[in-house]
Amino acid sequence: MKEELEKRSLELTATTLVGDLTSSSKTEKLIALLDDMSELQLRFENAKYVVLIDDCYAEFFYGELIRPQFLNEVEWSKLIKNIIKIRDHVRTNYGLEVVFHPHAQSHVETEEQIEKLLNDTDINLCLDTGHLVYADGDPAAFMHKHYQPIPYLHLKSCDLKVREKMQREGWSFAKAVSEDVMCESELGVVDMKASMKVLEDINFDK
Protein backbone atom coordinates (compact mmCIF):
# COMPACT_ATOMS: atom_id res chain seq x y z
CA MET A 1 0.00 0.00 0.00
CA LYS A 2 2.80 2.41 0.88
CA GLU A 3 4.50 1.65 -2.40
CA GLU A 4 1.37 2.34 -4.45
CA LEU A 5 0.67 5.61 -2.63
CA GLU A 6 4.24 6.79 -3.07
CA LYS A 7 4.05 6.09 -6.82
CA ARG A 8 1.22 8.62 -6.98
CA SER A 9 2.74 11.15 -4.54
CA LEU A 10 -0.09 10.45 -2.10
CA GLU A 11 -0.17 9.94 1.65
CA LEU A 12 -2.64 8.13 3.90
CA THR A 13 -4.06 10.65 6.36
CA ALA A 14 -6.98 8.81 7.99
CA THR A 15 -9.13 5.75 8.34
CA THR A 16 -12.94 5.92 8.48
CA LEU A 17 -15.52 4.37 10.78
CA VAL A 18 -19.23 4.38 9.90
CA GLY A 19 -21.97 2.96 12.11
CA ASP A 20 -25.05 3.47 14.26
CA LEU A 21 -23.72 5.71 17.01
CA THR A 22 -27.02 5.62 18.92
CA SER A 23 -26.42 1.91 19.64
CA SER A 24 -24.04 0.85 22.41
CA SER A 25 -23.61 -2.66 20.99
CA LYS A 26 -22.83 -1.37 17.51
CA THR A 27 -20.41 1.16 19.00
CA GLU A 28 -18.54 -1.71 20.63
CA LYS A 29 -18.29 -3.40 17.23
CA LEU A 30 -16.93 -0.17 15.75
CA ILE A 31 -14.28 -0.06 18.45
CA ALA A 32 -13.31 -3.66 17.70
CA LEU A 33 -13.06 -2.81 14.00
CA LEU A 34 -10.95 0.21 14.85
CA ASP A 35 -8.62 -1.97 16.91
CA ASP A 36 -8.17 -4.23 13.88
CA MET A 37 -7.50 -1.26 11.57
CA SER A 38 -5.05 0.40 13.93
CA GLU A 39 -2.27 -2.09 13.16
CA LEU A 40 -2.27 -0.89 9.57
CA GLN A 41 -2.89 2.78 10.29
CA LEU A 42 -0.04 3.11 12.77
CA ARG A 43 2.40 2.10 10.05
CA PHE A 44 1.67 5.41 8.31
CA GLU A 45 3.25 8.32 10.13
CA ASN A 46 0.91 10.95 8.66
CA ALA A 47 -2.30 8.97 9.20
CA LYS A 48 -3.20 10.81 12.38
CA TYR A 49 -6.99 10.88 12.08
CA VAL A 50 -9.96 8.57 12.40
CA VAL A 51 -12.99 9.98 10.55
CA LEU A 52 -16.18 9.01 12.40
CA ILE A 53 -19.58 9.02 10.63
CA ASP A 54 -23.03 8.21 11.97
CA ASP A 55 -25.11 5.78 9.93
CA CYS A 56 -27.65 7.23 7.53
CA TYR A 57 -31.26 7.20 8.68
CA ALA A 58 -32.35 6.08 5.19
CA GLU A 59 -31.13 2.81 3.67
CA PHE A 60 -28.20 3.79 1.48
CA PHE A 61 -29.07 1.76 -1.63
CA TYR A 62 -32.88 1.65 -1.48
CA GLY A 63 -33.81 4.87 0.29
CA GLU A 64 -36.33 3.56 2.82
CA LEU A 65 -36.32 5.21 6.25
CA ILE A 66 -34.73 2.65 8.58
CA ARG A 67 -34.02 4.85 11.62
CA PRO A 68 -35.74 7.94 13.02
CA GLN A 69 -34.74 10.98 11.00
CA PHE A 70 -34.59 13.13 14.13
CA LEU A 71 -33.37 12.01 17.54
CA ASN A 72 -35.10 12.74 20.81
CA GLU A 73 -32.99 13.94 23.73
CA VAL A 74 -32.38 10.43 25.07
CA GLU A 75 -31.23 9.18 21.67
CA TRP A 76 -29.09 12.28 21.16
CA SER A 77 -27.44 11.70 24.56
CA LYS A 78 -26.58 8.14 23.50
CA LEU A 79 -25.06 9.47 20.27
CA ILE A 80 -22.89 11.94 22.20
CA LYS A 81 -21.86 9.31 24.76
CA ASN A 82 -20.77 6.87 22.05
CA ILE A 83 -18.88 9.52 20.06
CA ILE A 84 -16.93 10.45 23.18
CA LYS A 85 -16.33 6.78 24.01
CA ILE A 86 -14.78 6.15 20.59
CA ARG A 87 -12.81 9.43 20.74
CA ASP A 88 -11.34 8.56 24.16
CA HIS A 89 -10.51 4.97 23.14
CA VAL A 90 -8.65 6.16 20.06
CA ARG A 91 -6.78 8.88 21.92
CA THR A 92 -5.79 6.71 24.88
CA ASN A 93 -4.78 3.56 23.01
CA TYR A 94 -3.35 4.89 19.76
CA GLY A 95 -2.62 8.59 20.13
CA LEU A 96 -4.80 9.35 17.11
CA GLU A 97 -7.50 12.01 16.76
CA VAL A 98 -11.14 11.28 16.01
CA VAL A 99 -12.79 13.88 13.78
CA PHE A 100 -16.55 13.72 13.29
CA HIS A 101 -17.86 13.95 9.72
CA PRO A 102 -21.36 15.47 9.40
CA HIS A 103 -22.96 13.43 6.62
CA ALA A 104 -26.01 13.76 4.40
CA GLN A 105 -29.02 11.79 5.68
CA SER A 106 -27.45 11.25 9.10
CA HIS A 107 -28.38 12.64 12.50
CA VAL A 108 -25.70 15.31 12.23
CA GLU A 109 -26.11 16.92 8.81
CA THR A 110 -27.51 20.45 9.20
CA GLU A 111 -25.66 23.46 10.56
CA GLU A 112 -28.00 23.47 13.56
CA GLN A 113 -27.22 19.82 14.33
CA ILE A 114 -23.47 20.36 13.89
CA GLU A 115 -23.54 23.32 16.24
CA LYS A 116 -25.45 21.24 18.80
CA LEU A 117 -22.74 18.57 18.52
CA LEU A 118 -20.02 21.18 19.05
CA ASN A 119 -21.93 22.58 22.02
CA ASP A 120 -22.37 19.16 23.64
CA THR A 121 -18.84 17.81 23.03
CA ASP A 122 -15.29 18.98 22.43
CA ILE A 123 -15.01 16.73 19.36
CA ASN A 124 -13.29 18.17 16.28
CA LEU A 125 -14.80 18.01 12.82
CA CYS A 126 -14.00 16.64 9.42
CA LEU A 127 -16.06 19.23 7.58
CA ASP A 128 -17.25 18.17 4.14
CA THR A 129 -18.23 21.17 2.02
CA GLY A 130 -20.38 19.08 -0.34
CA HIS A 131 -22.37 17.42 2.43
CA LEU A 132 -22.90 20.73 4.22
CA VAL A 133 -24.37 22.32 1.09
CA TYR A 134 -26.51 19.21 0.52
CA ALA A 135 -28.08 20.01 3.90
CA ASP A 136 -28.56 23.68 2.88
CA GLY A 137 -25.51 24.95 4.76
CA ASP A 138 -22.98 27.61 3.79
CA PRO A 139 -19.43 26.21 4.03
CA ALA A 140 -17.60 29.55 3.89
CA ALA A 141 -19.76 31.17 6.56
CA PHE A 142 -19.69 28.04 8.74
CA MET A 143 -15.90 27.73 8.54
CA HIS A 144 -15.48 31.41 9.35
CA LYS A 145 -17.63 30.98 12.45
CA HIS A 146 -16.35 27.58 13.60
CA TYR A 147 -12.83 27.22 12.19
CA GLN A 148 -11.15 26.30 15.48
CA PRO A 149 -12.61 22.76 15.75
CA ILE A 150 -11.99 21.97 12.05
CA PRO A 151 -8.54 20.41 11.55
CA TYR A 152 -9.63 18.24 8.63
CA LEU A 153 -11.53 19.09 5.44
CA HIS A 154 -13.18 17.25 2.58
CA LEU A 155 -13.38 19.73 -0.28
CA LYS A 156 -16.00 18.96 -2.89
CA SER A 157 -19.18 20.48 -4.23
CA CYS A 158 -22.82 19.49 -4.56
CA ASP A 159 -25.13 19.67 -7.56
CA LEU A 160 -28.46 20.81 -6.10
CA LYS A 161 -30.28 20.08 -9.37
CA VAL A 162 -29.42 16.41 -8.84
CA ARG A 163 -30.55 16.67 -5.21
CA GLU A 164 -33.87 18.15 -6.36
CA LYS A 165 -34.35 15.32 -8.85
CA MET A 166 -33.45 12.83 -6.12
CA GLN A 167 -36.11 14.27 -3.81
CA ARG A 168 -38.70 14.49 -6.59
CA GLU A 169 -38.20 10.93 -7.82
CA GLY A 170 -37.49 9.28 -4.47
CA TRP A 171 -33.93 8.16 -5.21
CA SER A 172 -31.70 6.61 -2.59
CA PHE A 173 -28.57 8.48 -1.63
CA ALA A 174 -26.49 5.86 -3.46
CA LYS A 175 -28.47 6.56 -6.65
CA ALA A 176 -27.90 10.30 -6.20
CA VAL A 177 -24.17 9.74 -5.73
CA SER A 178 -24.10 7.68 -8.92
CA GLU A 179 -25.75 10.65 -10.65
CA ASP A 180 -23.00 12.97 -9.30
CA VAL A 181 -24.88 14.81 -6.57
CA MET A 182 -21.41 15.18 -5.04
CA CYS A 183 -19.21 16.66 -7.71
CA GLU A 184 -16.13 18.62 -8.72
CA SER A 185 -16.00 22.24 -7.63
CA GLU A 186 -16.85 23.74 -11.02
CA LEU A 187 -19.97 21.57 -11.38
CA GLY A 188 -21.67 22.41 -8.10
CA VAL A 189 -22.84 25.30 -5.95
CA VAL A 190 -20.12 25.46 -3.28
CA ASP A 191 -18.36 28.82 -3.51
CA MET A 192 -14.81 27.46 -3.43
CA LYS A 193 -13.24 30.91 -3.83
CA ALA A 194 -15.06 32.14 -0.74
CA SER A 195 -14.14 28.96 1.14
CA MET A 196 -10.46 29.25 0.21
CA LYS A 197 -10.52 32.93 1.23
CA VAL A 198 -11.70 31.90 4.69
CA LEU A 199 -8.87 29.37 4.92
CA GLU A 200 -6.39 32.07 3.98
CA ASP A 201 -7.87 34.53 6.47
CA ILE A 202 -7.58 32.08 9.36
CA ASN A 203 -4.15 30.79 8.28
CA PHE A 204 -5.47 27.25 8.00
CA ASP A 205 -2.49 24.91 8.00
CA LYS A 206 -3.83 21.77 9.65
PDB file of C-alpha atoms in Angstrom:
ATOM      1  CA  MET A   1       0.000   0.000   0.000  1.00  0.00           C
ATOM      2  CA  LYS A   2       2.804   2.414   0.877  1.00  0.00           C
ATOM      3  CA  GLU A   3       4.502   1.652  -2.400  1.00  0.00           C
ATOM      4  CA  GLU A   4       1.373   2.336  -4.451  1.00  0.00           C
ATOM      5  CA  LEU A   5       0.674   5.606  -2.625  1.00  0.00           C
ATOM      6  CA  GLU A   6       4.240   6.792  -3.075  1.00  0.00           C
ATOM      7  CA  LYS A   7       4.047   6.090  -6.819  1.00  0.00           C
ATOM      8  CA  ARG A   8       1.225   8.621  -6.978  1.00  0.00           C
ATOM      9  CA  SER A   9       2.741  11.149  -4.545  1.00  0.00           C
ATOM     10  CA  LEU A  10      -0.094  10.447  -2.099  1.00  0.00           C
ATOM     11  CA  GLU A  11      -0.169   9.936   1.655  1.00  0.00           C
ATOM     12  CA  LEU A  12      -2.637   8.133   3.898  1.00  0.00           C
ATOM     13  CA  THR A  13      -4.063  10.648   6.360  1.00  0.00           C
ATOM     14  CA  ALA A  14      -6.981   8.808   7.987  1.00  0.00           C
ATOM     15  CA  THR A  15      -9.131   5.753   8.344  1.00  0.00           C
ATOM     16  CA  THR A  16     -12.938   5.922   8.476  1.00  0.00           C
ATOM     17  CA  LEU A  17     -15.523   4.367  10.783  1.00  0.00           C
ATOM     18  CA  VAL A  18     -19.232   4.376   9.898  1.00  0.00           C
ATOM     19  CA  GLY A  19     -21.966   2.961  12.113  1.00  0.00           C
ATOM     20  CA  ASP A  20     -25.046   3.467  14.264  1.00  0.00           C
ATOM     21  CA  LEU A  21     -23.722   5.710  17.005  1.00  0.00           C
ATOM     22  CA  THR A  22     -27.016   5.621  18.917  1.00  0.00           C
ATOM     23  CA  SER A  23     -26.416   1.910  19.636  1.00  0.00           C
ATOM     24  CA  SER A  24     -24.043   0.852  22.411  1.00  0.00           C
ATOM     25  CA  SER A  25     -23.605  -2.662  20.993  1.00  0.00           C
ATOM     26  CA  LYS A  26     -22.828  -1.375  17.509  1.00  0.00           C
ATOM     27  CA  THR A  27     -20.414   1.158  18.995  1.00  0.00           C
ATOM     28  CA  GLU A  28     -18.537  -1.711  20.633  1.00  0.00           C
ATOM     29  CA  LYS A  29     -18.288  -3.401  17.230  1.00  0.00           C
ATOM     30  CA  LEU A  30     -16.931  -0.170  15.747  1.00  0.00           C
ATOM     31  CA  ILE A  31     -14.278  -0.055  18.455  1.00  0.00           C
ATOM     32  CA  ALA A  32     -13.312  -3.664  17.704  1.00  0.00           C
ATOM     33  CA  LEU A  33     -13.061  -2.808  14.004  1.00  0.00           C
ATOM     34  CA  LEU A  34     -10.948   0.212  14.852  1.00  0.00           C
ATOM     35  CA  ASP A  35      -8.623  -1.969  16.911  1.00  0.00           C
ATOM     36  CA  ASP A  36      -8.166  -4.226  13.884  1.00  0.00           C
ATOM     37  CA  MET A  37      -7.503  -1.259  11.570  1.00  0.00           C
ATOM     38  CA  SER A  38      -5.052   0.395  13.929  1.00  0.00           C
ATOM     39  CA  GLU A  39      -2.271  -2.089  13.163  1.00  0.00           C
ATOM     40  CA  LEU A  40      -2.270  -0.889   9.565  1.00  0.00           C
ATOM     41  CA  GLN A  41      -2.893   2.777  10.294  1.00  0.00           C
ATOM     42  CA  LEU A  42      -0.037   3.112  12.773  1.00  0.00           C
ATOM     43  CA  ARG A  43       2.405   2.104  10.052  1.00  0.00           C
ATOM     44  CA  PHE A  44       1.666   5.406   8.307  1.00  0.00           C
ATOM     45  CA  GLU A  45       3.249   8.324  10.130  1.00  0.00           C
ATOM     46  CA  ASN A  46       0.909  10.953   8.661  1.00  0.00           C
ATOM     47  CA  ALA A  47      -2.299   8.969   9.198  1.00  0.00           C
ATOM     48  CA  LYS A  48      -3.204  10.809  12.384  1.00  0.00           C
ATOM     49  CA  TYR A  49      -6.989  10.881  12.080  1.00  0.00           C
ATOM     50  CA  VAL A  50      -9.965   8.567  12.400  1.00  0.00           C
ATOM     51  CA  VAL A  51     -12.991   9.980  10.547  1.00  0.00           C
ATOM     52  CA  LEU A  52     -16.184   9.013  12.396  1.00  0.00           C
ATOM     53  CA  ILE A  53     -19.577   9.025  10.631  1.00  0.00           C
ATOM     54  CA  ASP A  54     -23.027   8.211  11.974  1.00  0.00           C
ATOM     55  CA  ASP A  55     -25.111   5.776   9.926  1.00  0.00           C
ATOM     56  CA  CYS A  56     -27.651   7.228   7.525  1.00  0.00           C
ATOM     57  CA  TYR A  57     -31.263   7.200   8.685  1.00  0.00           C
ATOM     58  CA  ALA A  58     -32.353   6.084   5.190  1.00  0.00           C
ATOM     59  CA  GLU A  59     -31.128   2.813   3.675  1.00  0.00           C
ATOM     60  CA  PHE A  60     -28.199   3.793   1.478  1.00  0.00           C
ATOM     61  CA  PHE A  61     -29.073   1.761  -1.634  1.00  0.00           C
ATOM     62  CA  TYR A  62     -32.880   1.655  -1.482  1.00  0.00           C
ATOM     63  CA  GLY A  63     -33.811   4.867   0.291  1.00  0.00           C
ATOM     64  CA  GLU A  64     -36.332   3.559   2.822  1.00  0.00           C
ATOM     65  CA  LEU A  65     -36.325   5.206   6.245  1.00  0.00           C
ATOM     66  CA  ILE A  66     -34.728   2.651   8.577  1.00  0.00           C
ATOM     67  CA  ARG A  67     -34.024   4.854  11.619  1.00  0.00           C
ATOM     68  CA  PRO A  68     -35.744   7.940  13.021  1.00  0.00           C
ATOM     69  CA  GLN A  69     -34.736  10.981  10.998  1.00  0.00           C
ATOM     70  CA  PHE A  70     -34.594  13.125  14.126  1.00  0.00           C
ATOM     71  CA  LEU A  71     -33.368  12.011  17.535  1.00  0.00           C
ATOM     72  CA  ASN A  72     -35.100  12.743  20.806  1.00  0.00           C
ATOM     73  CA  GLU A  73     -32.992  13.940  23.729  1.00  0.00           C
ATOM     74  CA  VAL A  74     -32.378  10.425  25.072  1.00  0.00           C
ATOM     75  CA  GLU A  75     -31.231   9.183  21.666  1.00  0.00           C
ATOM     76  CA  TRP A  76     -29.085  12.278  21.161  1.00  0.00           C
ATOM     77  CA  SER A  77     -27.436  11.703  24.556  1.00  0.00           C
ATOM     78  CA  LYS A  78     -26.576   8.139  23.497  1.00  0.00           C
ATOM     79  CA  LEU A  79     -25.058   9.470  20.269  1.00  0.00           C
ATOM     80  CA  ILE A  80     -22.890  11.939  22.195  1.00  0.00           C
ATOM     81  CA  LYS A  81     -21.858   9.309  24.757  1.00  0.00           C
ATOM     82  CA  ASN A  82     -20.770   6.874  22.052  1.00  0.00           C
ATOM     83  CA  ILE A  83     -18.880   9.518  20.058  1.00  0.00           C
ATOM     84  CA  ILE A  84     -16.934  10.448  23.184  1.00  0.00           C
ATOM     85  CA  LYS A  85     -16.325   6.778  24.010  1.00  0.00           C
ATOM     86  CA  ILE A  86     -14.776   6.154  20.589  1.00  0.00           C
ATOM     87  CA  ARG A  87     -12.814   9.426  20.745  1.00  0.00           C
ATOM     88  CA  ASP A  88     -11.342   8.558  24.159  1.00  0.00           C
ATOM     89  CA  HIS A  89     -10.514   4.971  23.135  1.00  0.00           C
ATOM     90  CA  VAL A  90      -8.648   6.157  20.055  1.00  0.00           C
ATOM     91  CA  ARG A  91      -6.785   8.879  21.917  1.00  0.00           C
ATOM     92  CA  THR A  92      -5.789   6.706  24.875  1.00  0.00           C
ATOM     93  CA  ASN A  93      -4.781   3.560  23.008  1.00  0.00           C
ATOM     94  CA  TYR A  94      -3.346   4.891  19.758  1.00  0.00           C
ATOM     95  CA  GLY A  95      -2.622   8.595  20.134  1.00  0.00           C
ATOM     96  CA  LEU A  96      -4.804   9.348  17.113  1.00  0.00           C
ATOM     97  CA  GLU A  97      -7.502  12.006  16.760  1.00  0.00           C
ATOM     98  CA  VAL A  98     -11.139  11.284  16.007  1.00  0.00           C
ATOM     99  CA  VAL A  99     -12.795  13.883  13.784  1.00  0.00           C
ATOM    100  CA  PHE A 100     -16.547  13.715  13.294  1.00  0.00           C
ATOM    101  CA  HIS A 101     -17.855  13.949   9.720  1.00  0.00           C
ATOM    102  CA  PRO A 102     -21.358  15.470   9.398  1.00  0.00           C
ATOM    103  CA  HIS A 103     -22.958  13.431   6.619  1.00  0.00           C
ATOM    104  CA  ALA A 104     -26.008  13.764   4.396  1.00  0.00           C
ATOM    105  CA  GLN A 105     -29.019  11.793   5.679  1.00  0.00           C
ATOM    106  CA  SER A 106     -27.453  11.251   9.097  1.00  0.00           C
ATOM    107  CA  HIS A 107     -28.384  12.640  12.498  1.00  0.00           C
ATOM    108  CA  VAL A 108     -25.702  15.306  12.231  1.00  0.00           C
ATOM    109  CA  GLU A 109     -26.107  16.920   8.815  1.00  0.00           C
ATOM    110  CA  THR A 110     -27.510  20.448   9.202  1.00  0.00           C
ATOM    111  CA  GLU A 111     -25.658  23.457  10.556  1.00  0.00           C
ATOM    112  CA  GLU A 112     -27.999  23.472  13.563  1.00  0.00           C
ATOM    113  CA  GLN A 113     -27.216  19.818  14.334  1.00  0.00           C
ATOM    114  CA  ILE A 114     -23.474  20.356  13.886  1.00  0.00           C
ATOM    115  CA  GLU A 115     -23.542  23.320  16.244  1.00  0.00           C
ATOM    116  CA  LYS A 116     -25.450  21.241  18.796  1.00  0.00           C
ATOM    117  CA  LEU A 117     -22.743  18.574  18.517  1.00  0.00           C
ATOM    118  CA  LEU A 118     -20.024  21.183  19.046  1.00  0.00           C
ATOM    119  CA  ASN A 119     -21.926  22.580  22.016  1.00  0.00           C
ATOM    120  CA  ASP A 120     -22.368  19.161  23.641  1.00  0.00           C
ATOM    121  CA  THR A 121     -18.837  17.812  23.034  1.00  0.00           C
ATOM    122  CA  ASP A 122     -15.294  18.978  22.431  1.00  0.00           C
ATOM    123  CA  ILE A 123     -15.007  16.734  19.357  1.00  0.00           C
ATOM    124  CA  ASN A 124     -13.290  18.173  16.284  1.00  0.00           C
ATOM    125  CA  LEU A 125     -14.805  18.011  12.816  1.00  0.00           C
ATOM    126  CA  CYS A 126     -14.000  16.640   9.422  1.00  0.00           C
ATOM    127  CA  LEU A 127     -16.057  19.235   7.577  1.00  0.00           C
ATOM    128  CA  ASP A 128     -17.245  18.173   4.142  1.00  0.00           C
ATOM    129  CA  THR A 129     -18.232  21.171   2.016  1.00  0.00           C
ATOM    130  CA  GLY A 130     -20.378  19.081  -0.336  1.00  0.00           C
ATOM    131  CA  HIS A 131     -22.373  17.420   2.431  1.00  0.00           C
ATOM    132  CA  LEU A 132     -22.902  20.728   4.220  1.00  0.00           C
ATOM    133  CA  VAL A 133     -24.369  22.324   1.085  1.00  0.00           C
ATOM    134  CA  TYR A 134     -26.506  19.213   0.517  1.00  0.00           C
ATOM    135  CA  ALA A 135     -28.078  20.008   3.901  1.00  0.00           C
ATOM    136  CA  ASP A 136     -28.560  23.680   2.881  1.00  0.00           C
ATOM    137  CA  GLY A 137     -25.512  24.953   4.760  1.00  0.00           C
ATOM    138  CA  ASP A 138     -22.982  27.614   3.794  1.00  0.00           C
ATOM    139  CA  PRO A 139     -19.433  26.208   4.034  1.00  0.00           C
ATOM    140  CA  ALA A 140     -17.595  29.547   3.894  1.00  0.00           C
ATOM    141  CA  ALA A 141     -19.763  31.168   6.561  1.00  0.00           C
ATOM    142  CA  PHE A 142     -19.694  28.045   8.745  1.00  0.00           C
ATOM    143  CA  MET A 143     -15.903  27.731   8.539  1.00  0.00           C
ATOM    144  CA  HIS A 144     -15.480  31.405   9.345  1.00  0.00           C
ATOM    145  CA  LYS A 145     -17.627  30.981  12.452  1.00  0.00           C
ATOM    146  CA  HIS A 146     -16.345  27.582  13.599  1.00  0.00           C
ATOM    147  CA  TYR A 147     -12.827  27.219  12.187  1.00  0.00           C
ATOM    148  CA  GLN A 148     -11.153  26.298  15.480  1.00  0.00           C
ATOM    149  CA  PRO A 149     -12.607  22.758  15.749  1.00  0.00           C
ATOM    150  CA  ILE A 150     -11.990  21.971  12.052  1.00  0.00           C
ATOM    151  CA  PRO A 151      -8.545  20.413  11.551  1.00  0.00           C
ATOM    152  CA  TYR A 152      -9.633  18.237   8.632  1.00  0.00           C
ATOM    153  CA  LEU A 153     -11.533  19.093   5.445  1.00  0.00           C
ATOM    154  CA  HIS A 154     -13.185  17.247   2.581  1.00  0.00           C
ATOM    155  CA  LEU A 155     -13.380  19.731  -0.277  1.00  0.00           C
ATOM    156  CA  LYS A 156     -16.000  18.958  -2.889  1.00  0.00           C
ATOM    157  CA  SER A 157     -19.175  20.476  -4.227  1.00  0.00           C
ATOM    158  CA  CYS A 158     -22.818  19.491  -4.563  1.00  0.00           C
ATOM    159  CA  ASP A 159     -25.133  19.674  -7.564  1.00  0.00           C
ATOM    160  CA  LEU A 160     -28.457  20.813  -6.101  1.00  0.00           C
ATOM    161  CA  LYS A 161     -30.275  20.081  -9.366  1.00  0.00           C
ATOM    162  CA  VAL A 162     -29.425  16.413  -8.845  1.00  0.00           C
ATOM    163  CA  ARG A 163     -30.547  16.672  -5.214  1.00  0.00           C
ATOM    164  CA  GLU A 164     -33.872  18.154  -6.359  1.00  0.00           C
ATOM    165  CA  LYS A 165     -34.355  15.322  -8.853  1.00  0.00           C
ATOM    166  CA  MET A 166     -33.452  12.835  -6.117  1.00  0.00           C
ATOM    167  CA  GLN A 167     -36.107  14.272  -3.814  1.00  0.00           C
ATOM    168  CA  ARG A 168     -38.696  14.490  -6.592  1.00  0.00           C
ATOM    169  CA  GLU A 169     -38.195  10.927  -7.816  1.00  0.00           C
ATOM    170  CA  GLY A 170     -37.492   9.278  -4.471  1.00  0.00           C
ATOM    171  CA  TRP A 171     -33.929   8.160  -5.212  1.00  0.00           C
ATOM    172  CA  SER A 172     -31.702   6.607  -2.588  1.00  0.00           C
ATOM    173  CA  PHE A 173     -28.574   8.485  -1.630  1.00  0.00           C
ATOM    174  CA  ALA A 174     -26.491   5.860  -3.459  1.00  0.00           C
ATOM    175  CA  LYS A 175     -28.470   6.559  -6.648  1.00  0.00           C
ATOM    176  CA  ALA A 176     -27.904  10.299  -6.201  1.00  0.00           C
ATOM    177  CA  VAL A 177     -24.171   9.740  -5.730  1.00  0.00           C
ATOM    178  CA  SER A 178     -24.102   7.680  -8.923  1.00  0.00           C
ATOM    179  CA  GLU A 179     -25.750  10.648 -10.654  1.00  0.00           C
ATOM    180  CA  ASP A 180     -23.000  12.972  -9.304  1.00  0.00           C
ATOM    181  CA  VAL A 181     -24.878  14.813  -6.571  1.00  0.00           C
ATOM    182  CA  MET A 182     -21.409  15.175  -5.044  1.00  0.00           C
ATOM    183  CA  CYS A 183     -19.205  16.655  -7.706  1.00  0.00           C
ATOM    184  CA  GLU A 184     -16.125  18.620  -8.719  1.00  0.00           C
ATOM    185  CA  SER A 185     -16.002  22.244  -7.631  1.00  0.00           C
ATOM    186  CA  GLU A 186     -16.848  23.743 -11.018  1.00  0.00           C
ATOM    187  CA  LEU A 187     -19.974  21.574 -11.381  1.00  0.00           C
ATOM    188  CA  GLY A 188     -21.668  22.408  -8.098  1.00  0.00           C
ATOM    189  CA  VAL A 189     -22.837  25.300  -5.949  1.00  0.00           C
ATOM    190  CA  VAL A 190     -20.120  25.464  -3.277  1.00  0.00           C
ATOM    191  CA  ASP A 191     -18.355  28.821  -3.506  1.00  0.00           C
ATOM    192  CA  MET A 192     -14.813  27.462  -3.432  1.00  0.00           C
ATOM    193  CA  LYS A 193     -13.243  30.910  -3.831  1.00  0.00           C
ATOM    194  CA  ALA A 194     -15.057  32.137  -0.736  1.00  0.00           C
ATOM    195  CA  SER A 195     -14.136  28.959   1.139  1.00  0.00           C
ATOM    196  CA  MET A 196     -10.461  29.253   0.215  1.00  0.00           C
ATOM    197  CA  LYS A 197     -10.520  32.933   1.230  1.00  0.00           C
ATOM    198  CA  VAL A 198     -11.699  31.904   4.692  1.00  0.00           C
ATOM    199  CA  LEU A 199      -8.868  29.368   4.925  1.00  0.00           C
ATOM    200  CA  GLU A 200      -6.390  32.074   3.984  1.00  0.00           C
ATOM    201  CA  ASP A 201      -7.867  34.525   6.471  1.00  0.00           C
ATOM    202  CA  ILE A 202      -7.581  32.075   9.358  1.00  0.00           C
ATOM    203  CA  ASN A 203      -4.148  30.789   8.282  1.00  0.00           C
ATOM    204  CA  PHE A 204      -5.469  27.252   7.995  1.00  0.00           C
ATOM    205  CA  ASP A 205      -2.491  24.915   7.998  1.00  0.00           C
ATOM    206  CA  LYS A 206      -3.829  21.769   9.646  1.00  0.00           C
TER     207      LYS A 206
END
